[in-house]
CSV table of C-alpha atoms in Angstrom, one decimal:
chain,number,residue,atom,x,y,z
A,272,MET,CA,77.8,19.4,-24.0
A,273,GLY,CA,75.8,19.0,-27.3
A,274,PRO,CA,75.0,21.4,-29.9
A,275,HIS,CA,71.5,22.0,-28.5
A,276,ALA,CA,72.7,22.6,-25.1
A,277,ALA,CA,75.2,25.0,-26.3
A,278,LEU,CA,72.6,26.9,-28.2
A,279,ALA,CA,70.3,27.1,-25.0
A,280,GLN,CA,73.2,28.4,-23.0
A,281,ASP,CA,73.9,31.1,-25.7
A,282,VAL,CA,70.4,32.4,-25.6
A,283,ALA,CA,69.4,32.0,-21.9
A,284,PRO,CA,68.7,35.4,-20.7
A,285,ALA,CA,70.2,36.7,-17.4
A,286,ALA,CA,67.7,37.4,-14.6
A,287,THR,CA,66.5,41.0,-14.7
A,288,SER,CA,63.3,43.0,-14.1
A,289,PRO,CA,61.0,45.4,-16.1
A,290,ARG,CA,62.8,48.1,-14.3
A,291,PHE,CA,66.2,47.4,-15.9
A,292,PHE,CA,67.7,46.2,-19.3
A,293,GLY,CA,68.8,42.8,-19.8
A,294,ARG,CA,70.5,40.5,-22.4
A,295,MET,CA,68.9,37.9,-24.8
A,296,PHE,CA,72.2,36.3,-25.4
A,297,ASN,CA,75.2,35.3,-23.4
A,298,LEU,CA,77.8,36.1,-26.0
A,299,PRO,CA,81.1,37.9,-25.8
A,300,PRO,CA,81.2,41.4,-27.3
A,301,PHE,CA,81.9,42.1,-31.0
A,302,ALA,CA,85.1,43.9,-30.0
A,303,PRO,CA,86.9,45.3,-27.2
A,304,ALA,CA,86.3,48.8,-25.9
A,305,ASN,CA,89.4,50.3,-26.8
A,306,ASP,CA,90.5,53.4,-28.7
A,307,GLN,CA,91.2,51.6,-31.9
A,308,VAL,CA,87.7,50.3,-32.1
A,309,ARG,CA,86.1,53.6,-31.1
A,310,ALA,CA,88.1,55.2,-33.8
A,311,ALA,CA,86.9,52.7,-36.4
A,312,LEU,CA,83.3,53.2,-35.2
A,313,ARG,CA,83.6,57.0,-35.4
A,314,GLU,CA,85.0,56.7,-38.8
A,315,LEU,CA,82.2,54.4,-40.1
A,316,GLY,CA,79.5,56.8,-38.7
A,317,ARG,CA,81.0,60.1,-39.4
A,318,PRO,CA,79.4,62.8,-41.8
A,319,GLY,CA,80.6,62.2,-45.3
A,320,GLY,CA,81.8,58.6,-44.3
A,321,LEU,CA,80.4,55.3,-45.5
A,322,MET,CA,77.1,55.4,-44.1
A,323,ASP,CA,76.2,58.9,-45.2
A,324,ALA,CA,73.9,58.9,-48.2
A,325,ARG,CA,75.3,62.1,-49.2
A,326,ASP,CA,71.9,63.7,-50.2
A,327,PRO,CA,72.6,66.9,-52.1
A,328,LEU,CA,71.0,69.2,-49.3
A,329,ARG,CA,71.7,72.2,-51.6
A,330,GLU,CA,68.9,71.2,-53.8
A,331,GLY,CA,66.4,72.1,-51.0
A,332,PRO,CA,63.6,69.9,-49.2
A,333,VAL,CA,61.1,70.1,-52.1
A,334,ARG,CA,63.6,68.8,-54.7
A,335,LEU,CA,64.7,66.0,-52.6
A,336,ILE,CA,61.0,64.7,-52.5
A,337,THR,CA,59.9,65.5,-56.0
A,338,ASN,CA,63.0,64.3,-57.7
A,339,PRO,CA,64.2,61.3,-55.9
A,340,GLU,CA,66.9,60.7,-58.6
A,341,LEU,CA,68.9,63.4,-56.8
A,342,SER,CA,69.8,60.8,-54.0
A,343,PRO,CA,70.9,57.8,-55.9
A,344,ASN,CA,72.4,56.4,-52.5
A,345,ASN,CA,69.0,56.9,-50.5
A,346,VAL,CA,66.4,54.9,-52.5
A,347,ASP,CA,62.7,55.0,-51.7
A,348,ASN,CA,60.7,52.1,-50.3
A,349,PRO,CA,57.6,51.6,-52.3
A,350,PHE,CA,55.9,49.4,-49.8
A,351,HIS,CA,56.3,51.7,-46.7
A,352,THR,CA,54.7,55.0,-46.3
A,353,ALA,CA,56.6,57.9,-44.5
A,354,GLY,CA,54.4,57.4,-41.4
A,355,THR,CA,56.0,54.0,-40.8
A,356,THR,CA,59.1,55.8,-39.5
A,357,PHE,CA,57.3,57.9,-37.0
A,358,PHE,CA,54.8,55.4,-35.7
A,359,GLY,CA,57.9,53.2,-35.0
A,360,GLN,CA,59.5,56.0,-33.2
A,361,PHE,CA,56.5,56.5,-31.2
A,362,ILE,CA,56.4,53.0,-30.2
A,363,ASP,CA,59.9,53.1,-29.2
A,364,HIS,CA,59.3,55.9,-26.9
A,365,ASP,CA,56.4,53.8,-25.2
A,366,PHE,CA,58.7,51.1,-24.0
A,367,THR,CA,62.3,52.1,-23.6
A,368,PHE,CA,64.2,55.1,-22.5
A,369,ASP,CA,67.7,54.9,-21.4
A,370,ASN,CA,69.0,58.3,-20.1
A,371,ASN,CA,71.7,57.0,-17.8
A,372,SER,CA,74.3,54.7,-19.5
A,373,PRO,CA,77.4,56.6,-20.7
A,374,LEU,CA,78.1,56.5,-24.5
A,375,GLY,CA,80.9,54.2,-25.5
A,376,ILE,CA,81.5,53.1,-21.8
A,377,PRO,CA,80.9,49.3,-21.0
A,378,THR,CA,77.7,49.5,-18.8
A,379,ASN,CA,76.0,46.5,-17.1
A,380,PRO,CA,72.5,46.5,-18.5
A,381,GLU,CA,71.1,44.5,-15.5
A,382,THR,CA,71.7,47.6,-13.3
A,383,SER,CA,70.7,50.2,-15.9
A,384,PRO,CA,67.3,51.6,-15.3
A,385,ASN,CA,64.7,51.5,-18.3
A,386,THR,CA,62.7,54.6,-17.4
A,387,ARG,CA,59.9,53.4,-19.5
A,388,ASN,CA,57.7,50.4,-18.7
A,389,PRO,CA,58.7,47.7,-21.3
A,390,THR,CA,55.2,47.0,-22.3
A,391,LEU,CA,53.2,48.5,-25.3
A,392,SER,CA,50.8,50.3,-22.8
A,393,LEU,CA,51.1,53.9,-23.9
A,394,ASP,CA,52.6,55.2,-20.6
A,395,SER,CA,54.4,57.7,-22.8
A,396,VAL,CA,50.8,59.2,-23.4
A,397,TYR,CA,49.2,58.4,-20.1
A,398,GLY,CA,51.9,59.0,-17.7
A,399,GLY,CA,50.7,57.9,-14.3
A,400,GLY,CA,46.9,58.9,-15.2
A,401,PRO,CA,45.1,62.0,-13.9
A,402,ASN,CA,45.8,61.5,-10.4
A,403,VAL,CA,49.4,61.3,-10.6
A,404,ASN,CA,50.0,63.5,-13.5
A,405,PRO,CA,47.1,66.0,-13.7
A,406,GLU,CA,49.1,68.4,-15.6
A,407,PHE,CA,48.5,66.3,-18.8
A,408,TYR,CA,44.8,66.2,-18.3
A,409,ASP,CA,41.9,68.8,-18.9
A,410,PRO,CA,41.2,70.4,-15.6
A,411,ALA,CA,37.6,70.8,-16.6
A,412,ASP,CA,37.3,67.1,-17.7
A,413,ARG,CA,39.8,64.8,-15.9
A,414,ALA,CA,38.8,61.8,-18.1
A,415,LYS,CA,40.4,63.6,-21.1
A,416,PHE,CA,43.8,65.1,-22.1
A,417,ARG,CA,44.7,68.8,-22.6
A,418,VAL,CA,45.1,69.7,-26.3
A,419,GLU,CA,45.9,73.1,-27.2
A,420,SER,CA,46.1,74.8,-30.7
A,421,GLY,CA,49.0,75.8,-32.8
A,422,GLY,CA,47.0,78.5,-34.6
A,423,LEU,CA,45.3,76.2,-37.2
A,424,PHE,CA,45.1,72.7,-35.7
A,425,GLU,CA,45.8,70.8,-32.8
A,426,ASP,CA,49.2,71.0,-30.7
A,427,VAL,CA,50.4,69.2,-27.7
A,428,PRO,CA,50.1,71.4,-24.5
A,429,ARG,CA,53.1,73.7,-24.0
A,430,ARG,CA,54.6,76.0,-21.3
A,431,ALA,CA,55.4,79.6,-22.1
A,432,ASP,CA,58.7,78.6,-23.5
A,433,ASN,CA,57.3,76.0,-25.8
A,434,VAL,CA,58.6,73.0,-23.9
A,435,ALA,CA,55.7,70.2,-24.4
A,436,ILE,CA,53.8,69.2,-21.4
A,437,ILE,CA,53.7,65.6,-22.2
A,438,ALA,CA,54.8,62.3,-20.3
A,439,ASP,CA,57.7,61.6,-22.7
A,440,PRO,CA,59.8,64.7,-23.8
A,441,ARG,CA,61.1,62.8,-26.8
A,442,ASN,CA,57.7,62.9,-28.3
A,443,ASP,CA,58.4,66.6,-29.3
A,444,GLU,CA,61.9,65.8,-31.0
A,445,ASN,CA,60.4,66.5,-34.4
A,446,LEU,CA,57.1,67.9,-35.9
A,447,MET,CA,56.0,64.4,-37.0
A,448,ILE,CA,56.2,62.7,-33.5
A,449,SER,CA,54.7,65.8,-31.8
A,450,GLY,CA,51.8,65.5,-34.2
A,451,MET,CA,51.4,61.9,-33.5
A,452,GLN,CA,51.5,62.5,-29.8
A,453,ALA,CA,48.7,65.1,-30.4
A,454,ALA,CA,46.7,62.6,-32.5
A,455,PHE,CA,46.8,60.0,-29.8
A,456,LEU,CA,45.6,62.6,-27.1
A,457,LEU,CA,42.5,63.5,-29.6
A,458,PHE,CA,42.0,59.8,-30.3
A,459,HIS,CA,41.6,59.1,-26.5
A,460,ASN,CA,39.3,62.1,-26.0
A,461,ARG,CA,37.0,60.8,-28.8
A,462,VAL,CA,36.9,57.4,-27.3
A,463,VAL,CA,35.7,58.8,-24.1
A,464,ASP,CA,33.0,60.8,-26.0
A,465,GLN,CA,31.8,57.4,-27.4
A,466,LEU,CA,31.9,55.7,-24.2
A,467,ARG,CA,29.7,58.3,-22.4
A,468,SER,CA,27.3,58.4,-25.3
A,469,GLN,CA,27.0,54.6,-24.7
A,470,GLY,CA,26.1,55.1,-21.0
A,471,VAL,CA,29.4,53.9,-19.5
A,472,PRO,CA,29.3,54.9,-15.9
A,473,ALA,CA,31.5,58.1,-15.1
A,474,ASN,CA,33.8,56.4,-12.7
A,475,GLN,CA,34.5,53.7,-15.4
A,476,VAL,CA,35.0,56.0,-18.5
A,477,PHE,CA,38.9,56.9,-18.2
A,478,ALA,CA,39.8,53.2,-17.6
A,479,GLU,CA,37.9,51.7,-20.2
A,480,ALA,CA,38.9,54.5,-22.7
A,481,ARG,CA,42.5,53.7,-21.9
A,482,ARG,CA,42.0,50.0,-22.4
A,483,LEU,CA,40.3,50.5,-25.7
A,484,VAL,CA,42.9,53.0,-27.0
A,485,THR,CA,45.8,50.8,-26.0
A,486,TRP,CA,44.3,47.6,-27.4
A,487,HIS,CA,43.7,49.2,-30.8
A,488,TYR,CA,47.1,50.6,-30.7
A,489,GLN,CA,48.4,47.1,-30.1
A,490,TRP,CA,46.4,45.5,-32.8
A,491,ILE,CA,47.8,48.2,-35.2
A,492,ILE,CA,51.3,47.1,-34.1
A,493,VAL,CA,50.6,43.4,-34.5
A,494,HIS,CA,48.6,43.3,-37.7
A,495,GLU,CA,49.9,46.5,-39.6
A,496,PHE,CA,53.3,47.6,-38.4
A,497,LEU,CA,55.1,44.4,-37.7
A,498,PRO,CA,54.2,42.8,-41.2
A,499,GLN,CA,55.4,45.9,-42.8
A,500,ILE,CA,58.7,45.9,-41.1
A,501,ILE,CA,59.6,42.1,-40.6
A,502,GLY,CA,57.0,40.5,-43.1
A,503,PHE,CA,53.6,38.8,-42.7
A,504,GLY,CA,55.2,35.4,-42.8
A,505,ILE,CA,57.4,35.7,-39.8
A,506,THR,CA,54.9,37.6,-37.9
A,507,GLN,CA,52.5,34.9,-38.3
A,508,ASP,CA,55.1,32.3,-37.5
A,509,ILE,CA,56.0,33.8,-34.2
A,510,LEU,CA,52.3,34.2,-33.1
A,511,ARG,CA,51.3,30.6,-34.1
A,512,ASN,CA,54.5,28.8,-33.2
A,513,GLY,CA,56.0,30.7,-30.5
A,514,ARG,CA,59.3,32.6,-29.4
A,515,ARG,CA,62.3,30.6,-29.6
A,516,PHE,CA,64.9,33.3,-28.2
A,517,TYR,CA,63.1,36.1,-26.2
A,518,ARG,CA,61.7,33.8,-23.5
A,519,PRO,CA,62.1,35.7,-20.1
A,520,ILE,CA,60.4,34.4,-17.1
A,521,PRO,CA,56.8,35.9,-16.7
A,522,GLY,CA,57.1,38.8,-14.3
A,523,GLN,CA,60.8,39.4,-15.4
A,524,HIS,CA,60.1,40.7,-18.9
A,525,PHE,CA,62.9,43.2,-19.8
A,526,MET,CA,64.0,45.3,-22.5
A,527,PRO,CA,66.8,43.5,-24.2
A,528,VAL,CA,69.9,45.7,-25.2
A,529,GLU,CA,70.3,43.7,-28.4
A,530,PHE,CA,67.0,45.2,-29.4
A,531,GLN,CA,67.1,48.7,-27.7
A,532,GLY,CA,70.8,49.2,-28.4
A,533,ALA,CA,71.1,48.2,-32.0
A,534,THR,CA,68.4,46.1,-33.9
A,535,TYR,CA,65.3,48.5,-33.4
A,536,ARG,CA,67.4,51.5,-34.4
A,537,PHE,CA,67.0,50.3,-38.1
A,538,GLY,CA,64.2,52.8,-38.4
A,539,HIS,CA,66.9,55.5,-38.9
A,540,SER,CA,67.7,54.2,-42.2
A,541,MET,CA,64.1,54.8,-43.3
A,542,ILE,CA,64.3,58.5,-42.5
A,543,ARG,CA,64.0,60.8,-45.5
A,544,PRO,CA,66.1,64.0,-45.6
A,545,SER,CA,63.1,66.1,-46.0
A,546,TYR,CA,59.4,65.8,-45.7
A,547,ARG,CA,56.2,67.7,-46.8
A,548,ALA,CA,54.6,68.3,-43.3
A,549,ASN,CA,51.3,69.5,-44.7
A,550,LEU,CA,49.6,70.9,-47.9
A,551,ARG,CA,48.4,74.2,-47.0
A,552,GLY,CA,50.2,75.2,-43.8
A,553,ASP,CA,52.3,77.9,-45.2
A,554,PRO,CA,50.2,80.9,-46.1
A,555,GLY,CA,53.0,82.6,-47.9
A,556,GLY,CA,53.2,80.0,-50.4
A,557,ASN,CA,56.1,77.8,-51.4
A,558,PRO,CA,58.1,79.5,-54.3
A,559,ALA,CA,59.4,76.0,-55.4
A,560,THR,CA,55.7,74.6,-55.9
A,561,GLY,CA,53.5,77.6,-56.2
A,562,ALA,CA,51.5,76.0,-53.5
A,563,PRO,CA,51.3,76.8,-49.8
A,564,ALA,CA,52.7,73.5,-48.7
A,565,PHE,CA,55.2,73.3,-45.7
A,566,PHE,CA,58.3,71.3,-46.8
A,567,GLY,CA,61.4,71.2,-44.6
A,568,PHE,CA,64.3,69.0,-43.8
A,569,ILE,CA,64.1,66.8,-40.8
A,570,PHE,CA,66.8,68.9,-39.2
A,571,ASP,CA,68.6,71.9,-40.6
A,572,PRO,CA,71.3,73.9,-38.8
A,573,ALA,CA,69.6,77.0,-40.1
A,574,GLY,CA,66.6,76.3,-37.7
A,575,GLU,CA,68.7,76.6,-34.7
A,576,GLY,CA,67.1,79.5,-32.4
A,577,GLN,CA,64.4,80.2,-34.8
A,578,ARG,CA,60.9,80.8,-33.2
A,579,ASP,CA,59.3,79.1,-36.3
A,580,PRO,CA,62.1,76.9,-37.6
A,581,VAL,CA,62.7,76.4,-41.1
A,582,ASP,CA,63.1,72.7,-40.6
A,583,LEU,CA,60.8,70.1,-38.9
A,584,ARG,CA,62.3,70.0,-35.4
A,585,GLY,CA,60.0,69.9,-32.3
A,586,GLY,CA,59.8,72.5,-29.5
A,587,ALA,CA,58.1,75.3,-31.5
A,588,ARG,CA,54.7,76.3,-32.1
A,589,ALA,CA,53.3,78.3,-35.2
A,590,PRO,CA,50.2,78.2,-37.4
A,591,ARG,CA,52.1,76.1,-40.2
A,592,ARG,CA,53.6,73.5,-37.6
A,593,PHE,CA,51.1,70.8,-37.9
A,594,ILE,CA,50.9,67.3,-39.8
A,595,GLY,CA,48.9,66.8,-42.8
A,596,TRP,CA,48.6,62.9,-42.4
A,597,GLN,CA,48.0,62.3,-46.2
A,598,THR,CA,51.8,62.7,-46.7
A,599,PHE,CA,52.5,60.0,-44.1
A,600,PHE,CA,49.6,57.4,-44.4
A,601,ASN,CA,47.5,56.2,-47.6
A,602,PHE,CA,44.1,57.8,-47.5
A,603,GLY,CA,43.6,56.9,-51.2
A,604,ASP,CA,44.1,60.5,-52.3
A,605,GLY,CA,47.6,60.0,-54.2
A,606,GLN,CA,49.2,62.1,-51.7
A,607,VAL,CA,51.1,59.7,-49.7
A,608,ARG,CA,55.2,59.6,-49.9
A,609,ALA,CA,57.4,56.8,-49.2
A,610,ASN,CA,60.0,55.8,-46.5
A,611,LYS,CA,63.7,55.3,-47.5
A,612,ARG,CA,64.8,51.6,-47.8
A,613,ILE,CA,66.4,49.6,-44.9
A,614,ASP,CA,70.1,49.5,-45.9
A,615,THR,CA,73.4,50.9,-44.7
A,616,ARG,CA,72.9,54.5,-46.1
A,617,ILE,CA,71.5,57.1,-43.6
A,618,SER,CA,70.0,60.5,-44.7
A,619,THR,CA,72.4,63.2,-44.4
A,620,PRO,CA,70.6,65.5,-42.0
A,621,LEU,CA,71.0,62.8,-39.3
A,622,PHE,CA,74.8,63.2,-39.3
A,623,ASN,CA,74.2,66.7,-37.7
A,624,LEU,CA,71.5,66.5,-34.9
A,625,PRO,CA,70.4,69.5,-32.9
A,626,LEU,CA,71.8,69.0,-29.3
A,627,ALA,CA,68.1,69.5,-28.0
A,628,THR,CA,67.1,66.1,-29.8
A,629,ILE,CA,70.1,64.3,-27.7
A,630,PRO,CA,68.8,63.3,-24.2
A,631,SER,CA,72.2,63.8,-22.7
A,632,GLY,CA,72.7,67.0,-24.5
A,633,ASP,CA,76.3,66.3,-25.5
A,634,PRO,CA,78.2,65.3,-28.7
A,635,PRO,CA,78.6,63.4,-31.0
A,636,THR,CA,75.7,64.9,-33.0
A,637,SER,CA,76.1,62.1,-35.7
A,638,LEU,CA,73.4,59.7,-35.0
A,639,PRO,CA,75.1,56.9,-36.7
A,640,GLN,CA,78.1,57.4,-34.6
A,641,ARG,CA,76.0,57.4,-31.4
A,642,ASN,CA,74.2,54.1,-32.4
A,643,LEU,CA,77.6,52.5,-33.2
A,644,LEU,CA,79.3,53.7,-30.0
A,645,ARG,CA,76.3,52.3,-28.0
A,646,HIS,CA,77.5,48.8,-29.0
A,647,LEU,CA,80.3,49.3,-26.6
A,648,THR,CA,78.2,50.7,-24.0
A,649,TRP,CA,76.2,47.5,-23.8
A,650,SER,CA,79.1,45.0,-25.0
A,651,LEU,CA,77.0,43.7,-27.8
A,652,PRO,CA,77.7,40.7,-29.7
A,653,SER,CA,78.4,40.8,-33.4
A,654,GLY,CA,75.6,40.2,-35.8
A,655,GLN,CA,77.4,37.1,-37.0
A,656,ARG,CA,77.7,35.6,-33.5
A,657,ILE,CA,73.9,36.1,-32.8
A,658,ALA,CA,73.1,34.7,-36.3
A,659,THR,CA,75.2,31.6,-35.3
A,660,ALA,CA,73.3,31.4,-32.0
A,661,MET,CA,69.9,31.8,-33.6
A,662,GLY,CA,70.7,29.2,-36.3
A,663,ILE,CA,70.3,31.6,-39.1
A,664,PRO,CA,72.6,31.7,-42.1
A,665,VAL,CA,75.6,34.1,-41.5
A,666,LEU,CA,76.5,37.0,-43.7
A,667,GLY,CA,80.4,36.3,-43.9
A,668,PRO,CA,83.1,38.9,-44.4
A,669,ASP,CA,82.7,38.9,-48.1
A,670,SER,CA,79.5,40.7,-47.4
A,671,PHE,CA,81.3,43.6,-45.7
A,672,PRO,CA,84.4,44.5,-47.8
A,673,GLU,CA,83.7,48.3,-47.1
A,674,LEU,CA,84.6,47.7,-43.6
A,675,ARG,CA,88.0,46.0,-44.0
A,676,PRO,CA,89.9,49.4,-44.4
A,677,LEU,CA,88.6,50.6,-41.1
A,678,GLY,CA,90.5,47.8,-39.3
A,679,ALA,CA,89.5,46.3,-35.9
A,680,GLY,CA,88.2,43.4,-37.7
A,681,LEU,CA,84.6,44.8,-38.3
A,682,ASP,CA,84.1,43.0,-41.6
A,683,ALA,CA,84.3,39.5,-39.7
A,684,SER,CA,82.8,40.7,-36.3
A,685,THR,CA,80.3,43.3,-37.3
A,686,PRO,CA,78.4,45.8,-35.0
A,687,LEU,CA,74.7,44.5,-34.8
A,688,TRP,CA,73.1,47.6,-36.0
A,689,TYR,CA,75.3,47.7,-39.3
A,690,TYR,CA,74.8,43.9,-39.7
A,691,ILE,CA,71.0,43.9,-39.5
A,692,LEU,CA,70.9,46.9,-42.0
A,693,LYS,CA,73.1,45.0,-44.3
A,694,GLU,CA,70.8,41.9,-43.9
A,695,GLY,CA,67.7,44.1,-44.8
A,696,GLN,CA,69.6,45.5,-47.7
A,697,VAL,CA,70.8,42.2,-49.2
A,698,LEU,CA,68.2,39.7,-48.2
A,699,GLY,CA,65.2,41.9,-47.9
A,700,ASP,CA,65.8,44.2,-50.8
A,701,GLY,CA,65.6,47.0,-48.4
A,702,ILE,CA,61.9,46.4,-48.1
A,703,THR,CA,61.8,44.7,-44.7
A,704,LEU,CA,64.2,43.5,-42.1
A,705,ALA,CA,65.4,39.9,-42.7
A,706,GLY,CA,67.2,37.2,-40.8
A,707,VAL,CA,68.5,38.2,-37.3
A,708,GLY,CA,66.9,41.6,-37.6
A,709,ALA,CA,63.4,40.2,-38.5
A,710,ARG,CA,63.3,37.3,-35.9
A,711,LEU,CA,64.7,39.5,-33.1
A,712,THR,CA,62.4,42.3,-33.7
A,713,GLY,CA,59.2,40.1,-34.0
A,714,GLU,CA,60.0,38.1,-30.9
A,715,VAL,CA,60.6,41.1,-28.7
A,716,PHE,CA,57.5,42.7,-29.9
A,717,ILE,CA,55.2,39.8,-29.5
A,718,GLY,CA,57.0,38.7,-26.4
A,719,LEU,CA,56.3,42.0,-24.6
A,720,LEU,CA,52.7,41.7,-25.5
A,721,GLU,CA,52.3,38.1,-24.5
A,722,LEU,CA,54.1,38.8,-21.3
A,723,ASP,CA,51.9,41.8,-20.2
A,724,PRO,CA,48.9,40.6,-18.5
A,725,ALA,CA,47.0,43.7,-19.4
A,726,SER,CA,47.6,43.4,-23.2
A,727,TYR,CA,44.9,42.1,-25.6
A,728,LEU,CA,47.2,39.2,-26.6
A,729,ALA,CA,47.4,38.0,-23.0
A,730,THR,CA,43.8,39.0,-22.0
A,731,ASP,CA,41.9,37.9,-25.0
A,732,ARG,CA,43.7,36.5,-27.9
A,733,ASN,CA,40.6,36.5,-30.0
A,734,TRP,CA,39.6,39.9,-29.3
A,735,ARG,CA,38.9,42.2,-32.5
A,736,PRO,CA,38.8,45.9,-32.8
A,737,THR,CA,35.5,47.4,-31.8
A,738,LEU,CA,36.1,51.0,-33.2
A,739,PRO,CA,35.0,51.9,-36.6
A,740,ARG,CA,37.4,51.6,-39.5
A,741,ARG,CA,37.7,54.4,-42.0
A,742,THR,CA,34.8,52.9,-43.9
A,743,GLY,CA,32.4,52.9,-40.8
A,744,SER,CA,32.6,49.2,-40.2
A,745,THR,CA,34.3,47.5,-37.4
A,746,GLY,CA,36.8,44.6,-37.5
A,747,ASP,CA,40.2,45.5,-38.8
A,748,PHE,CA,41.9,48.7,-37.6
A,749,THR,CA,44.7,50.6,-39.1
A,750,MET,CA,46.6,54.0,-38.4
A,751,VAL,CA,44.3,55.4,-41.0
A,752,GLY,CA,41.5,54.4,-39.1
A,753,LEU,CA,43.0,55.7,-35.8
A,754,LEU,CA,43.7,59.2,-37.4
A,755,THR,CA,40.1,59.3,-39.0
A,756,PHE,CA,38.5,58.6,-35.6
A,757,ALA,CA,40.7,61.2,-34.0
A,758,ARG,CA,39.4,63.6,-36.8
A,759,VAL,CA,42.9,64.6,-37.8
A,760,ASP,CA,42.4,63.0,-41.3
A,761,PRO,CA,42.4,65.1,-44.4
A,762,ALA,CA,38.7,65.1,-44.7
A,763,SER,CA,38.1,66.3,-41.2
A,764,ARG,CA,40.7,69.0,-41.8
A,765,GLY,CA,39.0,70.1,-45.2
A,766,GLN,CA,42.5,69.6,-46.6
């Protein structure tokens, strides 16, 4: 067998379907699923361990933003805004949801259900539509979503116990993702208003609004989000020259576990320990700044059980719990804040998640430990083996000296998530993914769009956005434009 035949054999996907997960690569797992390996992974991802950025949480959420030098292990990314993280999380909830596979126990992906449709079609927003899921829609206007108020500004609809009434409960895990869900609800409602003003027949309004919303969202992914996280060059290369590794048979497109279980979790490295949720949400003022801004840790154990938590967890409603998007996207007013770099250091609050944010509701509560144990769930290959199969330069053991003391050979056969974080750190300067991480991410995103017959890339590759940009013209479209059209931008809020 020649080298090209061997390469083709390594990357040939197993037959599966959109309803189940699958594999991109026919390669052996990075390590056996035994107690020694589990212990090494838990040690790598433990609180205070190698991956913990050791942010000085005692300094408080305000100082960790205004004094970045306090976290020398957790450096800002000057080319990403803080909203990139949460838009990425919003996308993740749109095309993958695994709530069945046991953590750390080898599981066959081809028999494991993906309870999200692996397309970028916003079913996490629309659910089954107004006929199947009327609880998401305005009973007085079935073409529009229900949107409620948190006291000052919009909130997702909630039950009396504050559980969100939305298609994917994960879109209420934190205040930022909940705010993004509400922004998309309002974006859809504004598109409905525009279509009606243009005389679109009543029986076509909902379907046309959904198409326009979805296509503009897909455009943002291809033309803003992907260039930010993998680079403009590789994005254009995949669009122009095609996919080489993610090549499922049409109609059998699937969510690959190499992406879902490891690579796309790179976004956890970009999360800050704390955020400024808004500029004027806290009427009592902030003693640290003298201004009524609402700052909080992404998660703080002190927030457990509080009606209006001190942190930025979801599942709560109060007047101050809204997102001022100028912190998260660049509206040109100097208020935007940065992401953290893509590297092997993770913000300290993520090592102690609230159980409510874990779909299974059980420990470990360290997010890095959970990510690493998932490599055993899916029997994922090492980063080195995938790089070899892709013909991409391999990071050798000398790139991972910190892993040698853990044993289990992790420096030579490295868990894929850790490997792609190290690629981003040493090859992409923490600004973007690189190597395996960049190629695999770009091909899955673009592949899922090209294989979805309803997407703009499959339906009309020459389509351009029709909704106005922030400046009022049409053509290009970004998250700033979407938020402005939805009227959740700073100017519309008067903030």
